[in-house]
Short mmCIF file of C-alpha atoms and ligand atoms in Angstrom, two decimals:
data_model
loop_
_atom_site.label_atom_id
_atom_site.label_comp_id
_atom_site.label_asym_id
_atom_site.label_seq_id
_atom_site.Cartn_x
_atom_site.Cartn_y
_atom_site.Cartn_z
CA MET A 11 32.05 -66.23 -153.48
CA ILE A 12 29.19 -66.04 -150.99
CA ALA A 13 27.12 -62.95 -150.17
CA ARG A 14 27.43 -61.21 -146.82
CA ASP A 15 25.83 -58.28 -145.01
CA GLY A 16 27.72 -55.37 -146.59
CA ALA A 17 29.47 -54.08 -149.70
CA CYS A 18 33.02 -54.90 -148.57
CA VAL A 19 34.36 -58.36 -149.41
CA SER A 20 35.99 -60.43 -146.66
CA LEU A 21 38.84 -62.88 -147.16
CA TRP A 22 36.52 -65.72 -146.14
CA GLN A 23 33.59 -65.03 -148.42
CA ASN A 24 35.99 -64.55 -151.30
CA THR A 25 37.57 -67.99 -150.95
CA VAL A 26 34.49 -70.27 -150.88
CA THR A 27 31.52 -71.09 -153.05
CA GLU A 28 27.91 -71.15 -151.84
CA PHE A 29 26.60 -74.04 -149.80
CA ASN A 30 23.75 -75.40 -151.90
CA LYS A 31 23.02 -78.93 -150.81
CA SER A 32 19.52 -79.32 -149.47
CA ASN A 33 17.68 -82.30 -147.99
CA PHE A 34 14.25 -83.32 -149.15
CA PHE A 35 11.65 -83.43 -146.37
CA SER A 36 7.93 -84.11 -146.29
CA ASP A 37 7.00 -83.44 -142.66
CA ASN A 38 7.07 -79.85 -141.34
CA SER A 39 7.29 -80.90 -137.69
CA PHE A 40 10.69 -80.84 -135.99
CA ASP A 41 12.07 -81.24 -132.50
CA VAL A 42 14.24 -78.12 -132.76
CA ALA A 43 14.09 -75.14 -135.12
CA ILE A 44 17.21 -73.00 -135.31
CA VAL A 45 16.98 -69.49 -136.72
CA GLY A 46 20.29 -68.33 -138.19
CA GLY A 47 22.81 -70.19 -140.37
CA GLY A 48 26.06 -68.87 -138.93
CA ILE A 49 28.58 -70.74 -136.80
CA THR A 50 26.31 -70.86 -133.72
CA GLY A 51 23.25 -72.09 -135.60
CA ILE A 52 25.00 -74.78 -137.60
CA THR A 53 27.18 -76.05 -134.73
CA THR A 54 24.19 -76.24 -132.39
CA ALA A 55 22.08 -77.94 -135.04
CA LEU A 56 24.78 -80.54 -135.62
CA GLN A 57 25.20 -81.26 -131.90
CA LEU A 58 21.45 -81.77 -131.49
CA GLN A 59 21.02 -83.81 -134.66
CA LYS A 60 23.86 -86.09 -133.52
CA ALA A 61 22.05 -86.48 -130.19
CA GLY A 62 18.97 -87.80 -132.01
CA LYS A 63 16.90 -84.62 -132.33
CA LYS A 64 15.21 -83.79 -135.62
CA CYS A 65 16.43 -80.28 -136.51
CA ILE A 66 15.79 -77.60 -139.10
CA VAL A 67 17.83 -74.42 -139.71
CA PHE A 68 16.25 -71.30 -141.23
CA GLU A 69 18.62 -68.76 -142.79
CA ALA A 70 17.25 -65.52 -144.25
CA TYR A 71 20.09 -65.26 -146.81
CA ASN A 72 22.91 -67.82 -147.30
CA LEU A 73 24.92 -69.67 -144.67
CA CYS A 74 27.51 -67.39 -143.01
CA PHE A 75 25.87 -64.23 -144.42
CA GLY A 76 26.44 -62.39 -141.13
CA THR A 77 29.41 -62.12 -138.81
CA THR A 78 30.67 -65.67 -139.45
CA SER A 79 32.03 -64.44 -142.79
CA GLY A 80 33.17 -61.14 -141.26
CA THR A 81 35.06 -62.40 -138.21
CA THR A 82 38.84 -62.67 -138.14
CA ALA A 83 38.40 -66.13 -136.57
CA HIS A 84 40.64 -66.11 -133.52
CA LEU A 85 39.97 -69.05 -131.19
CA ASN A 86 40.78 -67.92 -127.68
CA THR A 87 40.82 -68.84 -124.06
CA LEU A 88 42.49 -65.44 -123.60
CA LEU A 89 39.20 -63.60 -124.00
CA ASP A 90 38.61 -59.98 -125.03
CA THR A 91 37.15 -59.18 -121.66
CA PRO A 92 40.07 -59.70 -119.29
CA TYR A 93 39.68 -62.23 -116.51
CA THR A 94 40.27 -59.37 -114.08
CA THR A 95 36.83 -58.04 -115.09
CA ILE A 96 35.15 -61.47 -115.16
CA ILE A 97 36.45 -62.26 -111.65
CA LYS A 98 35.28 -58.85 -110.44
CA ASN A 99 31.78 -59.29 -111.91
CA PHE A 100 31.19 -62.99 -111.30
CA GLY A 101 33.74 -64.24 -108.75
CA LYS A 102 36.75 -66.50 -109.12
CA GLU A 103 34.89 -69.83 -109.38
CA ASN A 104 32.62 -68.62 -112.15
CA ALA A 105 35.58 -67.07 -113.97
CA GLN A 106 37.29 -70.46 -113.79
CA LEU A 107 34.19 -71.97 -115.38
CA VAL A 108 34.33 -69.35 -118.16
CA ALA A 109 37.95 -70.26 -118.86
CA GLN A 110 37.11 -73.96 -118.76
CA SER A 111 34.19 -73.51 -121.17
CA SER A 112 36.34 -71.62 -123.68
CA LYS A 113 39.05 -74.26 -123.45
CA GLU A 114 36.47 -77.00 -124.05
CA ALA A 115 35.07 -75.02 -126.99
CA ILE A 116 38.46 -75.03 -128.74
CA GLU A 117 38.85 -78.74 -127.97
CA LEU A 118 35.39 -79.37 -129.42
CA ILE A 119 36.32 -77.57 -132.65
CA LYS A 120 39.48 -79.62 -132.92
CA SER A 121 37.64 -82.88 -132.28
CA ILE A 122 34.95 -82.05 -134.87
CA ILE A 123 37.65 -81.22 -137.44
CA LYS A 124 39.36 -84.53 -136.69
CA GLU A 125 36.19 -86.64 -136.60
CA TYR A 126 34.93 -85.39 -139.97
CA ASN A 127 38.34 -84.77 -141.55
CA ILE A 128 37.45 -81.13 -142.26
CA ASP A 129 39.73 -79.06 -144.45
CA CYS A 130 39.39 -75.60 -142.87
CA GLU A 131 43.08 -74.64 -142.53
CA PHE A 132 42.97 -74.98 -138.73
CA GLU A 133 46.26 -74.31 -136.93
CA ASP A 134 47.16 -74.36 -133.24
CA ALA A 135 48.49 -71.02 -132.06
CA SER A 136 49.64 -69.06 -129.02
CA ALA A 137 48.26 -65.67 -128.07
CA PHE A 138 50.68 -62.80 -127.34
CA LEU A 139 49.33 -59.80 -125.43
CA PHE A 140 51.83 -56.95 -125.31
CA ALA A 141 52.09 -53.73 -123.30
CA GLN A 142 53.54 -50.55 -124.80
CA ASP A 143 53.79 -48.21 -121.83
CA ASP A 144 54.06 -48.38 -118.03
CA LYS A 145 50.31 -48.17 -117.46
CA GLN A 146 49.74 -51.09 -119.82
CA ASN A 147 52.60 -52.97 -118.13
CA LYS A 148 50.70 -52.77 -114.85
CA GLU A 149 47.45 -53.81 -116.52
CA LEU A 150 49.22 -56.73 -118.20
CA GLN A 151 50.55 -57.89 -114.87
CA ASP A 152 47.01 -57.88 -113.42
CA ILE A 153 45.71 -59.82 -116.44
CA HIS A 154 48.58 -62.30 -116.12
CA ASP A 155 47.76 -62.89 -112.45
CA ALA A 156 44.03 -63.21 -113.16
CA CYS A 157 44.71 -65.72 -115.97
CA ARG A 158 46.63 -67.89 -113.57
CA GLU A 159 43.85 -67.64 -110.98
CA VAL A 160 41.39 -69.10 -113.50
CA ASN A 161 43.81 -71.80 -114.69
CA VAL A 162 44.70 -70.18 -118.01
CA LYS A 163 48.44 -70.72 -118.18
CA ALA A 164 49.88 -67.30 -118.92
CA VAL A 165 53.65 -66.79 -118.96
CA TYR A 166 55.84 -63.80 -119.68
CA ALA A 167 57.65 -64.02 -123.03
CA ASN A 168 61.00 -62.54 -123.98
CA GLU A 169 60.25 -61.87 -127.61
CA LEU A 170 57.49 -60.71 -129.90
CA ALA A 171 57.46 -62.04 -133.47
CA VAL A 172 56.09 -58.78 -134.90
CA SER A 173 58.15 -55.58 -135.22
CA ILE A 174 56.08 -53.39 -132.95
CA ALA A 175 57.65 -51.51 -130.03
CA HIS A 176 56.65 -53.15 -126.77
CA LYS A 177 57.41 -53.56 -123.10
CA LYS A 178 56.14 -56.64 -121.26
CA VAL A 179 54.75 -59.52 -123.33
CA MET A 180 52.45 -62.30 -122.08
CA ARG A 181 51.96 -65.61 -123.88
CA VAL A 182 49.08 -68.07 -123.60
CA ASP A 183 49.24 -71.37 -125.47
CA GLY A 184 46.31 -73.52 -126.57
CA GLN A 185 44.66 -71.01 -128.91
CA GLY A 186 43.78 -71.58 -132.58
CA LYS A 187 42.83 -70.08 -135.95
CA PHE A 188 40.93 -71.38 -138.98
CA HIS A 189 38.84 -70.54 -142.02
CA PRO A 190 35.40 -70.06 -140.42
CA VAL A 191 33.24 -70.39 -143.53
CA LYS A 192 34.96 -73.55 -144.76
CA TYR A 193 34.44 -74.98 -141.27
CA VAL A 194 30.73 -74.08 -141.14
CA HIS A 195 30.05 -75.35 -144.66
CA ALA A 196 31.65 -78.68 -143.73
CA LEU A 197 29.54 -78.90 -140.56
CA ALA A 198 26.42 -78.08 -142.56
CA LYS A 199 27.16 -80.96 -144.91
CA VAL A 200 27.60 -83.37 -141.98
CA PHE A 201 24.37 -82.05 -140.46
CA GLU A 202 22.47 -82.75 -143.67
CA ASP A 203 24.11 -86.16 -144.04
CA LEU A 204 22.66 -86.96 -140.61
CA GLY A 205 19.18 -86.00 -141.84
CA GLY A 206 19.07 -82.35 -140.75
CA VAL A 207 17.34 -79.74 -142.92
CA ILE A 208 18.71 -76.33 -143.90
CA LEU A 209 16.50 -73.78 -145.62
CA GLN A 210 18.46 -70.85 -147.04
CA GLN A 211 16.80 -67.69 -148.41
CA CYS A 212 14.04 -68.40 -145.88
CA ARG A 213 13.29 -65.60 -143.44
CA VAL A 214 11.28 -66.40 -140.32
CA GLU A 215 8.41 -63.92 -140.35
CA ASP A 216 6.51 -64.81 -137.22
CA VAL A 217 6.71 -67.17 -134.25
CA ASP A 218 3.62 -68.27 -132.38
CA GLU A 219 4.69 -69.49 -128.95
CA ASN A 220 2.81 -72.41 -127.50
CA ASP A 221 3.76 -75.83 -126.19
CA VAL A 222 4.35 -76.57 -129.85
CA ILE A 223 5.84 -73.51 -131.55
CA ASN A 224 4.39 -72.46 -134.91
CA ILE A 225 6.97 -70.82 -137.17
CA VAL A 226 5.80 -68.76 -140.13
CA THR A 227 8.45 -68.43 -142.84
CA GLU A 228 8.78 -67.33 -146.44
CA LYS A 229 8.62 -71.02 -147.36
CA GLY A 230 5.59 -72.09 -145.35
CA ASN A 231 4.68 -72.93 -141.76
CA PHE A 232 6.64 -75.27 -139.51
CA GLN A 233 6.20 -76.65 -136.01
CA ALA A 234 8.86 -77.35 -133.40
CA GLU A 235 9.13 -78.22 -129.74
CA PHE A 236 12.06 -75.81 -129.23
CA LEU A 237 13.21 -72.73 -131.12
CA ILE A 238 16.72 -71.27 -130.88
CA TYR A 239 17.55 -67.74 -132.01
CA ALA A 240 21.12 -68.02 -133.33
CA THR A 241 20.79 -64.67 -135.07
CA HIS A 242 23.53 -62.85 -133.16
CA ILE A 243 20.84 -60.83 -131.38
CA PRO A 244 17.23 -62.01 -131.10
CA PRO A 245 14.62 -60.28 -133.27
CA GLY A 246 11.66 -58.36 -131.90
CA VAL A 247 11.91 -56.31 -128.74
CA ASN A 248 13.62 -57.92 -125.79
CA LEU A 249 15.47 -57.11 -122.60
CA LEU A 250 18.66 -58.32 -124.27
CA HIS A 251 18.55 -55.31 -126.61
CA LEU A 252 19.11 -53.12 -123.58
CA ARG A 253 21.94 -55.33 -122.37
CA CYS A 254 23.93 -55.79 -125.60
CA ALA A 255 25.63 -52.92 -127.44
CA ALA A 256 26.31 -53.32 -131.17
CA TYR A 257 29.84 -52.55 -132.38
CA ARG A 258 31.58 -52.55 -135.76
CA SER A 259 35.16 -53.73 -136.18
CA TYR A 260 37.39 -53.31 -139.24
CA ALA A 261 39.76 -55.86 -140.74
CA MET A 262 42.22 -56.08 -143.59
CA ALA A 263 43.98 -59.02 -145.30
CA VAL A 264 47.27 -58.15 -146.94
CA THR A 265 50.20 -59.95 -148.53
CA LEU A 266 53.75 -59.07 -147.43
CA LYS A 267 56.75 -58.40 -149.67
CA ASN A 268 59.16 -60.06 -147.25
CA LYS A 269 56.84 -63.08 -146.74
CA LYS A 270 57.49 -62.93 -142.97
CA TYR A 271 54.03 -63.93 -141.76
CA PRO A 272 53.81 -64.29 -137.99
CA GLY A 273 52.33 -67.68 -137.08
CA ASN A 274 50.58 -66.77 -133.81
CA LEU A 275 47.95 -64.34 -132.52
CA PHE A 276 48.96 -60.85 -131.34
CA TYR A 277 47.06 -58.20 -129.41
CA ASP A 278 48.05 -54.75 -128.22
CA MET A 279 46.35 -53.14 -125.24
CA TYR A 280 44.82 -49.97 -126.64
CA ASP A 281 41.09 -49.37 -126.59
CA PRO A 282 40.10 -50.33 -129.23
CA TYR A 283 42.97 -52.76 -129.56
CA HIS A 284 44.71 -54.08 -132.69
CA TYR A 285 44.53 -57.82 -133.40
CA ILE A 286 46.95 -59.51 -135.74
CA ARG A 287 47.34 -62.98 -137.20
CA SER A 288 48.08 -64.76 -140.47
CA GLN A 289 46.09 -67.34 -142.41
CA LYS A 290 47.11 -69.84 -145.05
CA ILE A 291 44.46 -70.54 -147.66
CA LYS A 292 45.57 -73.18 -150.14
CA ASN A 293 48.93 -71.94 -151.48
CA SER A 294 48.64 -68.33 -150.32
CA THR A 295 49.28 -66.71 -146.96
CA TYR A 296 47.73 -63.49 -145.72
CA LEU A 297 48.33 -61.20 -142.78
CA ILE A 298 45.03 -60.21 -141.15
CA VAL A 299 44.89 -57.13 -138.96
CA GLY A 300 41.81 -55.70 -137.28
CA ALA A 301 40.94 -52.67 -135.12
CA GLU A 302 39.12 -49.29 -135.14
CA ASP A 303 36.03 -50.66 -133.36
CA HIS A 304 33.17 -48.28 -132.68
CA LYS A 305 29.51 -48.44 -131.76
CA THR A 306 27.35 -49.23 -134.79
CA GLY A 307 25.93 -46.12 -136.42
CA HIS A 308 28.07 -43.79 -134.30
CA VAL A 309 30.81 -42.89 -136.82
CA GLU A 310 30.03 -40.49 -139.64
CA ASN A 311 32.69 -41.59 -142.13
CA THR A 312 33.39 -45.31 -141.83
CA ASP A 313 35.86 -45.18 -144.76
CA GLU A 314 38.18 -43.33 -142.38
CA CYS A 315 38.33 -46.42 -140.15
CA PHE A 316 39.89 -48.34 -143.04
CA LEU A 317 42.32 -45.47 -143.74
CA LYS A 318 43.53 -45.48 -140.12
CA LEU A 319 43.81 -49.28 -140.08
CA GLU A 320 45.77 -49.33 -143.34
CA ALA A 321 48.15 -46.66 -142.03
CA TYR A 322 48.81 -48.85 -138.97
CA VAL A 323 49.37 -51.98 -141.05
CA ARG A 324 51.76 -50.20 -143.45
CA LYS A 325 53.65 -48.67 -140.52
CA HIS A 326 54.42 -52.05 -138.98
CA PHE A 327 54.49 -54.47 -141.93
CA ASP A 328 56.07 -54.64 -145.36
CA VAL A 329 52.79 -54.63 -147.29
CA ASP A 330 52.76 -55.85 -150.85
CA GLU A 331 49.05 -55.79 -151.62
CA VAL A 332 45.84 -55.10 -149.73
CA VAL A 333 43.74 -58.09 -150.80
CA ASN A 334 40.56 -57.60 -148.77
CA LYS A 335 39.14 -55.11 -146.33
CA TRP A 336 35.86 -55.53 -144.56
CA SER A 337 33.99 -54.73 -141.37
CA SER A 338 31.68 -56.78 -139.21
CA GLN A 339 29.42 -56.55 -136.22
CA TYR A 340 29.55 -57.92 -132.72
CA PHE A 341 27.41 -57.43 -129.60
CA GLU A 342 29.10 -56.47 -126.37
CA PRO A 343 27.28 -57.76 -123.26
CA ALA A 344 26.66 -55.37 -120.37
CA ASP A 345 28.32 -57.52 -117.72
CA ALA A 346 31.11 -59.25 -119.71
CA LEU A 347 29.54 -62.68 -120.31
CA PRO A 348 27.36 -63.90 -123.20
CA TYR A 349 23.66 -64.60 -122.77
CA ILE A 350 23.02 -68.26 -123.61
CA GLY A 351 19.81 -70.05 -122.63
CA HIS A 352 16.15 -69.19 -122.16
CA LEU A 353 15.13 -65.96 -123.88
CA PRO A 354 13.97 -63.54 -121.15
CA GLY A 355 10.24 -62.86 -121.14
CA HIS A 356 9.34 -65.88 -123.28
CA LYS A 357 8.19 -69.46 -122.76
CA GLY A 358 10.88 -71.92 -121.70
CA ASN A 359 11.09 -73.50 -125.14
CA ILE A 360 12.49 -70.33 -126.81
CA LEU A 361 16.28 -70.18 -126.46
CA VAL A 362 18.92 -67.68 -127.48
CA ALA A 363 22.68 -67.18 -127.76
CA SER A 364 23.90 -63.58 -127.90
CA GLY A 365 26.41 -61.05 -126.56
CA TYR A 366 29.63 -62.83 -127.50
CA GLY A 367 31.74 -59.65 -127.58
CA GLY A 368 34.74 -60.25 -129.82
CA ASN A 369 34.96 -63.98 -129.07
CA GLY A 370 32.17 -65.34 -131.24
CA MET A 371 34.13 -68.24 -132.68
CA THR A 372 34.83 -69.63 -129.21
CA TYR A 373 31.51 -68.72 -127.58
CA SER A 374 29.53 -70.19 -130.51
CA HIS A 375 30.73 -73.60 -129.34
CA VAL A 376 30.08 -72.82 -125.68
CA ALA A 377 26.55 -71.96 -126.84
CA ALA A 378 26.17 -75.18 -128.85
CA VAL A 379 27.11 -77.29 -125.82
CA THR A 380 24.99 -75.28 -123.37
CA LEU A 381 21.87 -75.15 -125.56
CA LYS A 382 22.16 -78.87 -126.24
CA SER A 383 22.28 -79.55 -122.49
CA ILE A 384 19.18 -77.42 -121.90
CA ILE A 385 17.20 -79.23 -124.60
CA LEU A 386 18.38 -82.69 -123.56
CA ASN A 387 17.77 -81.84 -119.90
CA GLU A 388 21.40 -82.58 -118.99
CA GLU A 389 23.19 -81.14 -115.97
CA ASN A 390 25.71 -78.54 -117.07
CA PRO A 391 27.21 -75.74 -114.94
CA TYR A 392 27.31 -73.45 -117.99
CA ILE A 393 23.50 -73.28 -118.02
CA LYS A 394 23.47 -71.19 -114.83
CA LEU A 395 26.68 -69.33 -115.67
CA TYR A 396 25.46 -67.97 -119.01
CA ASP A 397 21.73 -67.77 -118.16
CA PRO A 398 20.27 -64.69 -119.93
CA ASN A 399 17.81 -64.38 -117.06
CA ARG A 400 20.62 -63.34 -114.73
CA ILE A 401 19.43 -59.93 -115.92
CA LYS A 402 16.72 -58.61 -113.70
CA PRO A 403 13.85 -56.99 -115.64
CA VAL A 404 13.78 -53.21 -115.24
CA ALA A 405 10.68 -51.51 -113.88
CA GLY A 406 8.37 -50.24 -116.61
CA PHE A 407 9.88 -52.43 -119.30
CA VAL A 408 6.60 -54.13 -120.19
CA SER A 409 4.80 -50.88 -121.04
CA PHE A 410 7.89 -49.71 -122.87
CA LEU A 411 7.65 -52.84 -125.06
CA SER A 412 4.02 -52.47 -125.95
CA HIS A 413 4.43 -48.78 -126.72
CA ASN A 414 7.22 -49.45 -129.19
CA ALA A 415 5.90 -52.63 -130.74
CA ASP A 416 3.76 -50.72 -133.26
CA VAL A 417 5.90 -49.34 -136.04
CA VAL A 418 4.44 -46.15 -137.43
CA ARG A 419 4.41 -45.88 -141.23
CA MET A 420 4.87 -42.18 -141.74
CA PHE A 421 5.07 -42.03 -145.53
CA ALA A 422 2.19 -44.26 -146.68
CA GLY A 423 0.86 -42.90 -149.98
CA LYS A 424 3.31 -40.02 -150.11
CA TRP A 425 5.84 -39.46 -152.91
CA PHE A 426 8.55 -36.95 -153.75
CA ALA A 427 9.53 -35.42 -157.07
CA ASN A 428 12.86 -36.61 -158.40
CA GLU A 429 13.64 -33.15 -159.78
CA LYS A 430 13.17 -31.54 -156.36
CA LEU A 431 15.04 -34.20 -154.42
CA LYS A 432 17.99 -33.77 -156.77
CA GLU A 433 18.42 -30.29 -155.30
CA LEU A 434 19.07 -32.00 -151.97
CA ALA A 435 21.29 -34.74 -153.32
CA ASP A 436 24.58 -32.91 -153.34
CA MET A 437 26.38 -36.23 -152.85
CA ALA A 438 28.94 -38.28 -154.71
CA PRO A 439 27.71 -41.58 -156.18
CA GLY A 440 27.71 -44.25 -153.47
CA GLU A 441 26.96 -41.76 -150.69
CA GLY A 442 23.94 -41.57 -148.42
CA ARG A 443 22.57 -38.95 -146.07
CA VAL A 444 19.56 -38.33 -143.84
CA VAL A 445 18.00 -35.09 -145.10
CA LYS A 446 15.08 -32.85 -144.13
CA TYR A 447 12.62 -32.01 -146.87
CA GLU A 448 9.11 -30.53 -146.82
CA GLY A 449 8.77 -31.32 -143.12
CA HIS A 450 9.89 -34.94 -143.58
CA THR A 451 13.11 -36.71 -142.75
CA ILE A 452 14.37 -38.93 -145.57
CA ALA A 453 17.25 -41.41 -145.87
CA LEU A 454 18.57 -40.54 -149.33
CA HIS A 455 21.15 -42.59 -151.24
CA LYS A 456 22.71 -41.86 -154.63
CA ASP A 457 23.73 -45.01 -156.50
CA GLU A 458 26.76 -45.36 -158.77
CA SER A 459 24.76 -44.28 -161.84
CA GLY A 460 23.38 -41.18 -160.09
CA GLY A 461 19.92 -42.62 -159.32
CA LEU A 462 18.29 -41.57 -156.05
CA HIS A 463 16.79 -43.99 -153.54
CA ALA A 464 14.68 -42.71 -150.67
CA LEU A 465 13.72 -44.53 -147.49
CA ASN A 466 11.99 -43.69 -144.27
CA PRO A 467 14.98 -43.51 -141.87
CA THR A 468 12.92 -44.73 -138.92
CA CYS A 469 14.32 -48.09 -137.82
CA THR A 470 11.49 -50.64 -137.76
CA HIS A 471 12.80 -52.14 -134.52
CA MET A 472 12.20 -49.37 -131.98
CA LYS A 473 12.05 -46.22 -134.08
CA CYS A 474 15.55 -44.74 -133.83
CA SER A 475 16.85 -42.96 -136.93
CA VAL A 476 19.35 -44.91 -139.06
CA ALA A 477 22.74 -43.53 -140.15
CA TRP A 478 24.61 -44.08 -143.41
CA ASN A 479 27.59 -46.47 -143.39
CA ASN A 480 29.57 -45.48 -146.47
CA ALA A 481 32.15 -48.29 -146.20
CA GLU A 482 29.55 -51.08 -146.25
CA GLN A 483 26.83 -49.12 -148.15
CA THR A 484 24.20 -49.86 -145.52
CA TRP A 485 21.87 -47.94 -143.26
CA ASP A 486 22.87 -48.75 -139.66
CA CYS A 487 20.82 -48.15 -136.54
CA PRO A 488 22.76 -46.57 -133.66
CA CYS A 489 20.39 -47.93 -131.00
CA HIS A 490 20.56 -51.74 -131.17
CA GLY A 491 22.55 -52.41 -134.33
CA ALA A 492 19.91 -53.28 -136.96
CA ARG A 493 21.24 -52.76 -140.47
CA TYR A 494 19.51 -52.36 -143.83
CA ASN A 495 20.79 -52.45 -147.42
CA ILE A 496 20.23 -49.61 -149.89
CA GLU A 497 16.83 -51.05 -150.83
CA GLY A 498 15.85 -50.98 -147.14
CA TYR A 499 15.94 -54.76 -146.60
CA VAL A 500 17.16 -56.02 -143.20
CA VAL A 501 20.69 -57.49 -143.35
CA THR A 502 21.28 -57.55 -139.58
CA GLY A 503 18.71 -57.88 -136.77
CA PRO A 504 17.13 -57.19 -134.38
CA ALA A 505 14.79 -55.53 -136.89
CA ASN A 506 12.70 -57.98 -138.88
CA ILE A 507 10.81 -55.56 -141.13
CA GLN A 508 12.35 -53.56 -143.97
CA LEU A 509 12.60 -49.77 -143.98
CA GLU A 510 9.69 -48.11 -145.68
CA LYS A 511 10.46 -47.22 -149.29
CA ILE A 512 9.53 -43.72 -150.41
CA GLU A 513 8.39 -43.34 -153.95
CA ILE A 514 10.25 -40.90 -156.17
CA LYS A 515 8.44 -39.81 -159.33
CA ASN A 516 9.66 -37.83 -162.31
CA LEU A 517 7.39 -34.79 -162.67
CA ALA A 518 7.97 -34.79 -166.43
CA GLU A 519 6.32 -38.23 -166.83
FE1 FES B 630 16.57 -50.95 -132.22
FE2 FES B 630 16.98 -49.67 -134.48
S1 FES B 630 17.86 -51.50 -133.83
S2 FES B 630 15.75 -49.05 -132.84
#
């Protein structure tokens, strides 16, 4: 099993072992440094290494620690954001390019799997989007028409292979599904075979931007001509944090008594919608269902999201056993398209890929192709389409940045008595709460053996107050989605500095 960014265990992390190959290297200078060892980082690194660039990947934990091991791994040209919206925001020609890029992304995945003979349980699939009332019927018709306008071949279907009441059904072929962590581990091996370097358990602590970028990490200093943030959202403080909203989504893998696993991909049209598929892993098959999305840090009891999801799954399927349940994070872009390219407000050699919405598996490969074209100076229409600088800076943003860049350490030198805090800790083991005490605000967590852990709840990114996520046992920031474990260490950016620990002393000692 590999580690990931929360307490819940996903189907993917539970069915692989850690990637631990590592290349020897003697020179700390590289053409391209990639920060983040998820599907975007590793795919981009491989594309560039194959093109002759000397690349290094820095991963703060282990490969696929973040959303790559928390996704449900749908590969779509039928994107979460309907083409009706993309046409409205960007025009028909650009929407056609979006559809083309997602189609090419799936083709790229298939060609990589074939070229390197990768065992990642990939299967071709069709997507079925189904309406359940008259309003959704109308919406489905609009989506159907928009799909056809952008050359995504949508057709109406007569049947739905899952027993859920429905009205109109639309089918789109040419989609796919796979085991994302097996895929990324295989790519990482190919990358290293080609001479690439991966450093796991190596957090990037600072980046000094010049013509040659100096990268300060936990394992020494490195230099690179280009740096790519493949960290889901870039660290630090950036315009993109105002243009991407962090969301959590919940998923469950179950076995079925009747063994009737639907082979394709299914989506209802509620907001948030349910997404359904199956996955074979070796000799076992699982039904995977996801839903209950909400903004990160905006739901008080995240366990309830799993309860609602399980009720839905049991209502519609003949569940034998719930094997895994987990949640994961995605970043919704403000205008419906990801931000891939030059990081706003930085030198031209700092690149980023972010804001994938719920289509990270597909967009990761759009990003790999687009970032490679930028670095190799190739013509590519996706560079303009996904340019993060399509966002116009807002007035006053610069002073806003400098004001918030300094994180205030409110608790330095202060401690609290265990005996007194216990009076506040009217919580079950495993719970956490932000409490007021002696004029201070404290993020208090009680561990399974009753021990108390206290943190400064002020997010080190831009000073919002974190909220407890009881399902994943993390402190989540409602502003831009940073997440911290119970010790206060960052498990999800954009924060790069841990929460301040507050000392608790026993008065009797
Ligand atoms: Fe930005 Fe917490 S993530 S303030």
